Structure formats: C-alpha cells, structure tokens
CSV table of C-alpha atoms and ligand atoms in Angstrom, one decimal:
chain,number,residue,atom,x,y,z
A,221,UNK,CA,-0.8,27.4,-47.7
A,222,UNK,CA,-3.8,26.6,-45.6
A,223,UNK,CA,-1.7,24.1,-43.8
A,224,UNK,CA,0.9,26.8,-43.0
A,225,UNK,CA,-1.7,29.1,-41.6
A,226,UNK,CA,-2.9,26.4,-39.3
A,227,UNK,CA,0.6,25.6,-38.3
A,228,UNK,CA,1.3,29.3,-37.5
A,229,UNK,CA,-2.0,29.5,-35.7
A,230,UNK,CA,-1.1,26.4,-33.6
A,231,UNK,CA,2.3,27.7,-32.7
A,232,UNK,CA,0.8,31.0,-31.9
A,233,UNK,CA,-1.7,29.4,-29.6
A,234,UNK,CA,1.1,27.4,-28.0
A,235,UNK,CA,3.3,30.5,-27.5
A,236,UNK,CA,0.4,32.4,-26.1
A,237,UNK,CA,-0.5,29.6,-23.8
A,238,UNK,CA,3.1,29.4,-22.6
A,239,UNK,CA,3.0,33.1,-21.8
A,240,UNK,CA,-0.2,32.8,-19.9
A,241,UNK,CA,0.8,29.8,-17.8
A,242,UNK,CA,4.5,30.5,-17.2
A,243,UNK,CA,4.8,32.8,-14.2
A,244,UNK,CA,7.3,35.7,-14.4
A,245,UNK,CA,8.3,35.3,-10.8
A,246,UNK,CA,9.4,31.9,-9.7
A,247,UNK,CA,7.6,30.0,-6.9
A,248,UNK,CA,8.9,30.8,-3.4
A,249,UNK,CA,9.7,27.1,-3.0
A,250,UNK,CA,10.4,24.6,-5.8
A,251,UNK,CA,9.5,21.6,-3.6
A,252,UNK,CA,8.6,20.5,-0.1
A,253,UNK,CA,10.3,17.6,1.7
A,254,UNK,CA,8.6,16.6,4.9
A,255,UNK,CA,9.7,14.5,7.8
A,256,UNK,CA,7.2,13.7,10.6
A,257,UNK,CA,4.5,11.5,12.2
A,258,UNK,CA,0.8,11.1,11.9
A,259,UNK,CA,0.3,14.9,12.0
A,260,UNK,CA,1.8,15.1,8.5
A,261,UNK,CA,1.6,11.6,7.1
A,262,UNK,CA,-0.2,11.7,3.7
A,263,UNK,CA,-0.3,7.9,3.2
A,264,UNK,CA,3.0,6.2,4.1
A,265,UNK,CA,1.7,4.3,7.1
A,266,UNK,CA,-1.3,3.2,5.1
A,267,UNK,CA,1.0,2.0,2.3
A,268,UNK,CA,2.8,-0.3,4.9
A,269,UNK,CA,-0.6,-1.8,5.8
A,270,UNK,CA,-1.3,0.3,8.8
A,271,UNK,CA,-1.4,-2.9,10.8
A,272,UNK,CA,-2.4,-1.3,14.1
A,273,UNK,CA,-4.6,1.4,12.7
A,274,UNK,CA,-6.3,0.1,9.6
A,275,UNK,CA,-9.3,2.4,10.1
A,276,UNK,CA,-7.3,5.3,8.6
A,277,UNK,CA,-7.8,3.6,5.2
A,278,UNK,CA,-11.6,3.7,5.6
A,279,UNK,CA,-14.4,6.3,6.0
A,280,UNK,CA,-15.1,8.5,7.9
A,281,UNK,CA,-11.3,9.3,7.5
A,282,UNK,CA,-11.0,11.7,4.6
A,283,UNK,CA,-14.8,12.4,4.4
A,284,UNK,CA,-14.5,16.2,4.4
A,285,UNK,CA,-11.9,16.9,1.7
A,286,UNK,CA,-10.6,14.1,-0.4
A,287,UNK,CA,-13.9,12.2,-0.1
A,288,UNK,CA,-12.0,9.0,0.4
A,289,UNK,CA,-9.5,7.7,2.9
A,290,UNK,CA,-6.0,8.7,1.9
A,291,UNK,CA,-4.1,7.5,5.0
A,292,UNK,CA,-4.2,11.0,6.5
A,293,UNK,CA,-5.2,10.8,10.1
A,294,UNK,CA,-8.0,13.4,9.8
A,295,UNK,CA,-11.3,14.1,8.0
A,296,UNK,CA,-9.4,16.1,5.4
A,297,UNK,CA,-6.2,18.0,4.8
A,298,UNK,CA,-3.3,18.4,7.2
A,299,UNK,CA,-1.1,21.5,7.9
A,300,UNK,CA,1.4,20.3,5.3
A,301,UNK,CA,-1.4,20.2,2.7
A,302,UNK,CA,-2.3,23.8,3.3
A,303,UNK,CA,1.4,24.8,3.1
A,304,UNK,CA,1.6,23.0,-0.3
A,305,UNK,CA,-1.6,24.8,-1.5
A,306,UNK,CA,-0.3,28.2,-0.3
A,307,UNK,CA,3.0,27.8,-2.2
A,308,UNK,CA,1.3,26.5,-5.3
A,309,UNK,CA,2.8,23.1,-5.0
A,310,UNK,CA,1.0,19.7,-5.4
A,311,UNK,CA,-0.3,17.8,-2.3
A,312,UNK,CA,2.7,15.9,-1.1
A,313,UNK,CA,2.9,12.3,-2.2
A,314,UNK,CA,3.9,9.7,0.3
A,315,UNK,CA,7.3,8.3,-0.4
A,316,UNK,CA,6.1,4.7,-0.5
A,317,UNK,CA,3.6,5.5,-3.3
A,318,UNK,CA,6.1,7.5,-5.3
A,319,UNK,CA,8.7,4.8,-5.5
A,320,UNK,CA,6.1,2.3,-6.7
A,321,UNK,CA,4.8,4.5,-9.5
A,322,UNK,CA,8.1,6.1,-10.6
A,323,UNK,CA,6.5,9.5,-10.3
A,324,UNK,CA,8.6,12.7,-10.9
A,325,UNK,CA,9.2,14.1,-7.5
A,326,UNK,CA,11.0,17.3,-8.2
A,327,UNK,CA,8.2,19.1,-6.4
A,328,UNK,CA,8.7,17.2,-3.2
A,329,UNK,CA,7.8,14.0,-1.4
A,330,UNK,CA,6.6,13.1,2.1
A,331,UNK,CA,8.7,10.9,4.4
A,332,UNK,CA,6.3,11.3,7.4
A,333,UNK,CA,5.0,8.0,8.9
A,334,UNK,CA,2.2,7.8,11.4
A,335,UNK,CA,3.5,6.5,14.7
A,336,UNK,CA,7.1,7.7,14.1
A,337,UNK,CA,9.1,8.8,17.0
A,338,UNK,CA,12.2,11.0,17.1
A,339,UNK,CA,14.1,8.5,19.3
A,340,UNK,CA,13.6,5.7,16.9
A,341,UNK,CA,16.7,6.9,15.2
A,342,UNK,CA,16.1,4.5,12.3
A,343,UNK,CA,13.1,6.4,11.3
A,344,UNK,CA,14.8,9.8,10.9
A,345,UNK,CA,18.0,8.2,9.4
A,346,UNK,CA,15.8,6.3,7.0
A,347,UNK,CA,14.1,9.5,5.9
A,348,UNK,CA,17.4,11.3,5.2
A,349,UNK,CA,18.8,8.2,3.5
A,350,UNK,CA,15.8,7.9,1.3
A,351,UNK,CA,16.1,11.6,0.3
A,352,UNK,CA,19.8,11.0,-0.6
A,353,UNK,CA,18.8,8.0,-2.6
A,354,UNK,CA,16.3,10.1,-4.5
A,355,UNK,CA,18.8,12.9,-5.1
A,356,UNK,CA,19.9,11.6,-8.6
A,357,UNK,CA,16.3,11.9,-9.8
A,358,UNK,CA,16.1,15.4,-8.4
A,359,UNK,CA,19.2,16.9,-9.9
A,360,UNK,CA,22.2,15.8,-11.9
A,361,UNK,CA,25.4,17.8,-11.8
A,362,UNK,CA,26.8,19.2,-8.6
A,363,UNK,CA,25.9,22.7,-9.8
A,364,UNK,CA,22.4,21.6,-10.6
A,365,UNK,CA,22.0,19.9,-7.2
A,366,UNK,CA,23.4,22.9,-5.3
A,367,UNK,CA,20.9,25.3,-7.0
A,368,UNK,CA,18.0,22.8,-6.7
A,369,UNK,CA,18.5,22.1,-3.0
A,370,UNK,CA,18.6,25.8,-2.1
A,371,UNK,CA,14.9,26.2,-3.0
A,372,UNK,CA,12.8,23.5,-1.4
A,373,UNK,CA,11.1,23.9,2.0
A,374,UNK,CA,12.3,21.2,4.4
A,375,UNK,CA,9.7,20.6,7.1
A,376,UNK,CA,11.2,18.7,10.1
A,377,UNK,CA,8.4,17.7,12.5
A,378,UNK,CA,6.2,17.8,14.4
A,379,UNK,CA,8.2,14.9,15.8
A,380,UNK,CA,8.7,14.0,19.4
A,381,UNK,CA,5.0,14.0,20.3
A,382,UNK,CA,4.9,10.2,20.0
A,383,UNK,CA,8.0,9.7,22.1
A,384,UNK,CA,6.1,11.3,25.0
A,385,UNK,CA,2.8,9.6,24.1
A,386,UNK,CA,4.3,6.1,24.2
A,387,UNK,CA,6.1,6.7,27.5
A,388,UNK,CA,3.0,8.4,29.0
A,389,UNK,CA,0.6,5.7,28.0
A,390,UNK,CA,3.0,3.0,29.2
A,391,UNK,CA,2.7,4.7,32.6
A,392,UNK,CA,6.2,6.2,32.7
A,393,UNK,CA,5.1,9.8,33.3
A,394,UNK,CA,7.9,10.8,35.7
A,395,UNK,CA,10.7,10.2,33.2
A,396,UNK,CA,9.0,12.1,30.4
A,397,UNK,CA,10.9,15.2,31.1
A,398,UNK,CA,14.2,13.4,31.0
A,399,UNK,CA,13.7,12.3,27.4
A,400,UNK,CA,13.1,15.9,26.1
A,401,UNK,CA,16.9,16.7,25.6
A,402,UNK,CA,17.4,13.4,23.8
A,403,UNK,CA,14.4,14.1,21.5
A,404,UNK,CA,15.6,17.6,20.8
A,405,UNK,CA,19.1,16.5,20.1
A,406,UNK,CA,17.8,14.0,17.5
A,407,UNK,CA,15.8,16.7,15.7
A,408,UNK,CA,18.8,19.0,15.7
A,409,UNK,CA,21.0,16.3,14.3
A,410,UNK,CA,18.6,15.7,11.3
A,411,UNK,CA,18.5,19.5,10.6
A,412,UNK,CA,22.2,19.5,10.7
A,413,UNK,CA,22.4,16.7,8.2
A,414,UNK,CA,19.9,18.3,5.8
A,415,UNK,CA,21.8,21.6,5.9
A,416,UNK,CA,25.0,19.6,5.1
A,417,UNK,CA,23.2,18.2,2.1
A,418,UNK,CA,22.4,21.8,0.9
A,419,UNK,CA,19.1,22.6,2.6
A,420,UNK,CA,18.6,26.3,3.2
A,421,UNK,CA,14.9,26.8,4.1
A,422,UNK,CA,13.8,24.7,7.1
A,423,UNK,CA,10.6,24.8,9.0
A,424,UNK,CA,10.7,23.1,12.4
A,425,UNK,CA,7.3,22.6,14.2
A,426,UNK,CA,7.2,22.3,17.9
A,427,UNK,CA,4.7,20.3,20.0
A,428,UNK,CA,1.0,21.0,20.2
A,429,UNK,CA,-0.6,21.6,23.6
A,430,UNK,CA,-1.0,17.9,24.2
A,431,UNK,CA,-2.7,18.6,27.6
A,432,UNK,CA,-5.7,19.7,25.5
A,433,UNK,CA,-5.7,16.4,23.5
A,434,UNK,CA,-8.8,14.3,24.1
A,435,UNK,CA,-6.9,11.1,24.6
A,436,UNK,CA,-4.8,12.7,27.3
A,437,UNK,CA,-7.8,14.3,28.9
A,438,UNK,CA,-9.5,10.9,29.0
A,439,UNK,CA,-6.6,8.8,30.1
A,440,UNK,CA,-5.2,11.2,32.7
A,441,UNK,CA,-8.4,12.7,34.0
A,442,UNK,CA,-8.1,14.1,37.5
A,443,UNK,CA,-10.5,15.0,40.3
A,444,UNK,CA,-8.2,17.8,41.4
A,445,UNK,CA,-9.4,21.0,39.6
A,446,UNK,CA,-5.9,22.5,40.0
A,447,UNK,CA,-4.6,20.0,37.5
A,448,UNK,CA,-6.4,21.9,34.7
A,449,UNK,CA,-5.8,25.3,33.2
A,450,UNK,CA,-8.4,27.9,32.4
A,451,UNK,CA,-9.1,26.2,29.1
A,452,UNK,CA,-9.8,22.8,30.7
A,453,UNK,CA,-6.5,21.3,29.5
A,454,UNK,CA,-4.1,19.3,31.7
A,455,UNK,CA,-1.4,21.6,32.9
A,456,UNK,CA,1.3,18.9,33.4
A,457,UNK,CA,1.2,17.8,29.8
A,458,UNK,CA,1.0,21.3,28.4
A,459,UNK,CA,4.1,22.1,30.6
A,460,UNK,CA,5.9,19.1,29.0
A,461,UNK,CA,5.1,20.4,25.5
A,462,UNK,CA,6.3,23.9,26.5
A,463,UNK,CA,9.5,22.4,27.9
A,464,UNK,CA,10.1,20.5,24.7
A,465,UNK,CA,9.4,23.7,22.7
A,466,UNK,CA,11.7,25.8,24.8
A,467,UNK,CA,14.6,23.3,24.5
A,468,UNK,CA,13.9,23.0,20.8
A,469,UNK,CA,14.2,26.7,20.4
A,470,UNK,CA,17.5,26.8,22.2
A,471,UNK,CA,18.8,24.1,19.9
A,472,UNK,CA,17.6,26.0,16.8
A,473,UNK,CA,19.4,29.1,18.0
A,474,UNK,CA,22.6,27.1,18.2
A,475,UNK,CA,22.0,25.7,14.7
A,476,UNK,CA,21.4,29.2,13.3
A,477,UNK,CA,24.7,30.4,14.7
A,478,UNK,CA,26.5,27.4,13.2
A,479,UNK,CA,24.7,27.8,9.8
A,480,UNK,CA,24.2,31.5,9.2
A,481,UNK,CA,23.3,31.0,5.5
A,482,UNK,CA,20.4,28.7,6.4
A,483,UNK,CA,16.9,30.0,7.3
A,484,UNK,CA,15.7,27.9,10.3
A,485,UNK,CA,12.2,28.8,11.1
A,486,UNK,CA,10.4,27.6,14.3
A,487,UNK,CA,6.7,26.7,13.7
A,488,UNK,CA,4.8,27.5,16.9
A,489,UNK,CA,2.1,24.9,16.7
A,490,UNK,CA,1.5,25.4,20.4
A,491,UNK,CA,0.7,29.1,20.1
A,492,UNK,CA,-1.3,28.7,16.9
A,493,UNK,CA,-3.5,25.9,18.5
A,494,UNK,CA,-3.7,27.7,21.8
A,495,UNK,CA,-5.8,30.4,20.2
A,496,UNK,CA,-8.7,28.0,19.4
A,497,UNK,CA,-8.3,26.1,22.7
A,498,UNK,CA,-8.7,29.4,24.5
A,499,UNK,CA,-11.7,30.8,22.5
A,500,UNK,CA,-13.0,28.0,20.3
A,501,UNK,CA,-16.3,29.7,19.4
A,502,UNK,CA,-14.4,32.7,18.1
A,503,UNK,CA,-12.8,30.4,15.5
A,504,UNK,CA,-16.1,28.6,14.6
A,505,UNK,CA,-15.5,25.6,16.8
A,506,UNK,CA,-19.0,25.7,18.2
A,507,UNK,CA,-18.8,22.3,19.8
A,508,UNK,CA,-16.0,23.4,22.1
A,509,UNK,CA,-12.4,22.6,21.7
A,510,UNK,CA,-12.2,19.5,23.9
A,511,UNK,CA,-14.6,17.0,22.2
A,512,UNK,CA,-13.8,14.6,19.5
A,513,UNK,CA,-16.0,14.7,16.4
A,514,UNK,CA,-15.6,11.0,15.8
A,515,UNK,CA,-15.7,8.6,18.8
A,516,UNK,CA,-17.5,6.2,21.1
A,517,UNK,CA,-19.2,8.6,23.5
A,518,UNK,CA,-18.5,9.4,27.1
A,519,UNK,CA,-17.0,12.7,28.2
A,520,UNK,CA,-14.9,14.2,25.4
A,521,UNK,CA,-16.5,11.6,23.1
A,522,UNK,CA,-13.6,9.2,23.5
A,523,UNK,CA,-13.9,5.5,24.4
A,524,UNK,CA,-10.8,3.5,23.9
A,525,UNK,CA,-12.9,0.4,23.1
A,526,UNK,CA,-14.9,2.2,20.5
A,527,UNK,CA,-12.4,4.5,18.7
A,528,UNK,CA,-13.3,6.4,15.5
A,529,UNK,CA,-14.0,4.0,12.7
A,530,UNK,CA,-14.7,1.1,15.0
A,531,UNK,CA,-17.9,-0.5,16.0
A,532,UNK,CA,-19.7,1.6,18.6
A,533,UNK,CA,-18.3,4.9,17.4
A,534,UNK,CA,-20.2,7.7,15.7
A,535,UNK,CA,-19.1,10.6,13.5
A,536,UNK,CA,-20.3,14.1,14.1
A,537,UNK,CA,-22.5,16.0,11.6
A,538,UNK,CA,-20.1,18.9,10.9
A,539,UNK,CA,-16.4,18.2,11.6
A,540,UNK,CA,-15.6,21.9,11.0
A,541,UNK,CA,-17.2,22.8,14.3
A,542,UNK,CA,-14.7,20.5,16.2
A,543,UNK,CA,-11.0,20.9,16.7
A,544,UNK,CA,-10.5,17.2,17.5
A,545,UNK,CA,-11.2,14.6,14.9
A,546,UNK,CA,-10.7,11.1,16.4
A,547,UNK,CA,-9.5,11.8,20.0
A,548,UNK,CA,-5.9,11.8,18.9
A,549,UNK,CA,-5.6,13.9,15.8
A,550,UNK,CA,-7.1,17.2,14.8
A,551,UNK,CA,-9.8,18.1,12.2
A,552,UNK,CA,-9.0,19.7,8.8
A,553,UNK,CA,-10.6,22.9,10.2
A,554,UNK,CA,-8.1,22.9,13.1
A,555,UNK,CA,-5.1,22.1,10.8
A,556,UNK,CA,-6.2,24.8,8.5
A,557,UNK,CA,-6.2,27.3,11.3
A,558,UNK,CA,-2.7,26.3,12.4
A,559,UNK,CA,-1.4,26.5,8.8
A,560,UNK,CA,-3.0,29.9,8.5
A,561,UNK,CA,-1.1,31.0,11.6
A,562,UNK,CA,2.2,29.8,10.1
A,563,UNK,CA,1.7,31.2,6.6
A,564,UNK,CA,-0.1,34.4,7.3
A,565,UNK,CA,1.7,34.9,10.6
A,566,UNK,CA,2.7,35.3,13.3
A,567,UNK,CA,3.5,31.7,14.3
A,568,UNK,CA,6.5,31.0,12.0
A,569,UNK,CA,9.6,32.6,13.6
A,570,UNK,CA,11.2,34.0,11.5
A,571,UNK,CA,8.3,34.3,9.0
A,572,UNK,CA,8.0,31.9,6.0
A,573,UNK,CA,8.3,33.5,2.5
A,574,UNK,CA,5.2,35.3,1.4
A,575,UNK,CA,2.7,32.7,0.0
A,576,UNK,CA,1.1,32.6,-3.4
A,577,UNK,CA,-2.3,32.1,-1.9
A,578,UNK,CA,-3.4,33.3,1.4
A,579,UNK,CA,-5.3,30.8,3.5
A,580,UNK,CA,-8.8,31.8,4.2
B,76,NAG,C1,-17.2,1.9,25.2
B,76,NAG,O1,-17.4,1.1,24.1
B,76,NAG,C2,-17.6,-0.3,24.3
B,76,NAG,C3,-17.6,-1.0,22.9
B,76,NAG,O2,-18.6,-0.4,22.1
B,76,NAG,C4,-19.0,-0.4,25.0
B,76,NAG,O3,-19.2,-1.8,25.3
B,76,NAG,C5,-18.9,0.4,26.3
B,76,NAG,O4,-20.1,0.4,27.0
B,76,NAG,C6,-18.4,1.8,26.1
B,76,NAG,N1,-18.2,2.5,27.4
B,76,NAG,C7,-18.8,3.6,27.7
B,76,NAG,C8,-18.6,4.1,29.1
B,76,NAG,O5,-19.6,4.2,27.0
C-alpha cells in the first residue's frame, strides 16, 4: 500500500516534471549546422593540433566566457554561440570532437575550421560530405529525414575573408577583386547542395569591414589620409568587402528564384559591425574600435612579432571595451553585438525566425 502511494507519487512527479519542461511550442530550429572559418570555429582547428596557431589553445583565449581556451579565436563566445543561445540550442560542438566521443548531434554540429577558405574546394566539400556521412545518425527513414532537415538552421559563412587575406598578405592586392566571383560561386554551390539535401533555412553571412581590421590597418598603413574613411578604416579593403557582399547578394537572389521553398537569409555582418566602427563609444567600446585588446604594442596594439598569446604581448584589462581581440579576430563583446543585430534585427535579410531569448 505504502509502496503504491510512493509509486503514484513518483509517477506524478515525473508527469508533472514532463509538463513543466516540455515546451508546448517547438523550438524555431531543431539544430544548427555551421560551415565557416575562424570567425565561427568552436574547436575544430585546435583539435587538428592548430599547428600554426597553437596559442588559441591557451589563455588569454577564452578568458572572458568559457574561462579556458576552447579553440575559439576570441576571449569568449562567437556569433554562432549567441545564435545557439538565442534559439535555445546547445553551444555547437566541433565536428572533430563529436566523432571522437560519439555524441548525439541531433541538435547540430560545427564544421567550421579556422583558416578555411572558400576556394579550397576540399574544405567545403569535406564539410558537406561529413554532414551526409552523419545523416544516418540524424534521421532514419526518408520521411524522418525530410522532416528533420526542414528544421535546422544552416549557417554558410562567413567564408571568403581568408581567400582575400592570404592573397593580400602575399602581396597580390591587384588581383583580389578578380577572385570575388570565384569565391561567391563556391559559396552558392554549397548552398545549392545543402538545399538539394533538404535544407530549408539558410543564413549566409557576408564579409566584415576588413578595412577596419587591426592586422590590415597595420600591414597596409598609408601616409595618404585619402586612403582612410571617416572611421579611420582603409577604404580599399572595405570596398573589397562591399564588392564581395554585393556579388554574394546577387548570387543569393538567383538561388532564391531557383529554390522558392527555401528561406535564404543574408547576414549583413558589414552593416552590423559598421555601427560600432562608426560610433564605438555609443556601444561601450571605450577604447575605440581600432585597437586590439591583446597584442604587442605599437599603433593599434599589433606587432606581428609579438602577437596575442606570444612573448612580448599583453592582454587588456577589460576586453568588453574593445572590438578587436587579437588583431585579427573580434572580442566576444563585438560578436555579441553582431549577433544581436542579426537576431533582433535589422541585419538578417529576410529576418531570422523570432528567437526564444533576446540578446541583451
Ligand atoms: C615587436 O615585438 C618584438 C618581440 O617582442 C620586439 O622585439 C619589438 O621591439 C617589437 N616592436 C615594436 C615596434 O614594438
């Protein structure tokens, strides 16, 4: 008798518990699959050994949020992390970690790798191939797969930035513009393949205003004041990013016509970041927008011989007052601001589905 009461009580607690935790409305997205470079890598490159950039596996990387280095190229979370939070999904696990630990990845996985380029066709193909390889663990029957693949958010980018970086730092600035159509075509092809696999919701970030990036400002500094815009950024590189974004938008328009059932959203990283490059103090970036928090001194706090994490570099007191983290990548505070612009509007075009949590 007593035993029965306990049993009833237990089942009651369980039912009640179920009711409380199960949400009547389903999540806007059931998963996130991300393809990109260091702007969204949550640990893949580190898992490969990060041979050229081992410092991302050590402090001060990760000091603000995770409190240990995760392989993210920042002091904390990235745009993709804030998207995951907003849609009540777990922080995206890097693919290389997931396959080792046989985790359940129905809520998504991250294929982004720091250093990845769009034109290294292998990288993108690899990402898509890996996703197809994972498919049997995501869904079983065709019907199950069809319904499952309709509901994740596929994020394709930012990618392309490194294609221009490598060419620019190799000294090949004149031909940068010629590579834009090739980079854009590659991105479009991947989107096409994902749609063919059943993807419906796709978010495609454009390039950041790279002319405001500390490493560019340092490497391509000019004595001619006309080379800089009103925010102190290099016009030529911002023009390159704008050109990439314009061509990407044309390609997305074509993809939308071809796939009317898919929702292809452009993520305007340029516009979202431009706000804080234009009026940094307004957004809490009291140390200006064009200085790295962590670096080896000199103007913009960037010295290629003493990069963040290496001997001779120093980390700032409060990264949230800087947009730039290590001269190349942004701070969590800057990524949060960009994510906010995408999720709360108006920098996702058309808008993302309403989020569970608004980003503060
Ligand atoms: C850059 O860093 C190197 C290594 O720490 C140092 O020897 C050099 O003086 C630094 N250069 C400047 C201009 O600060």
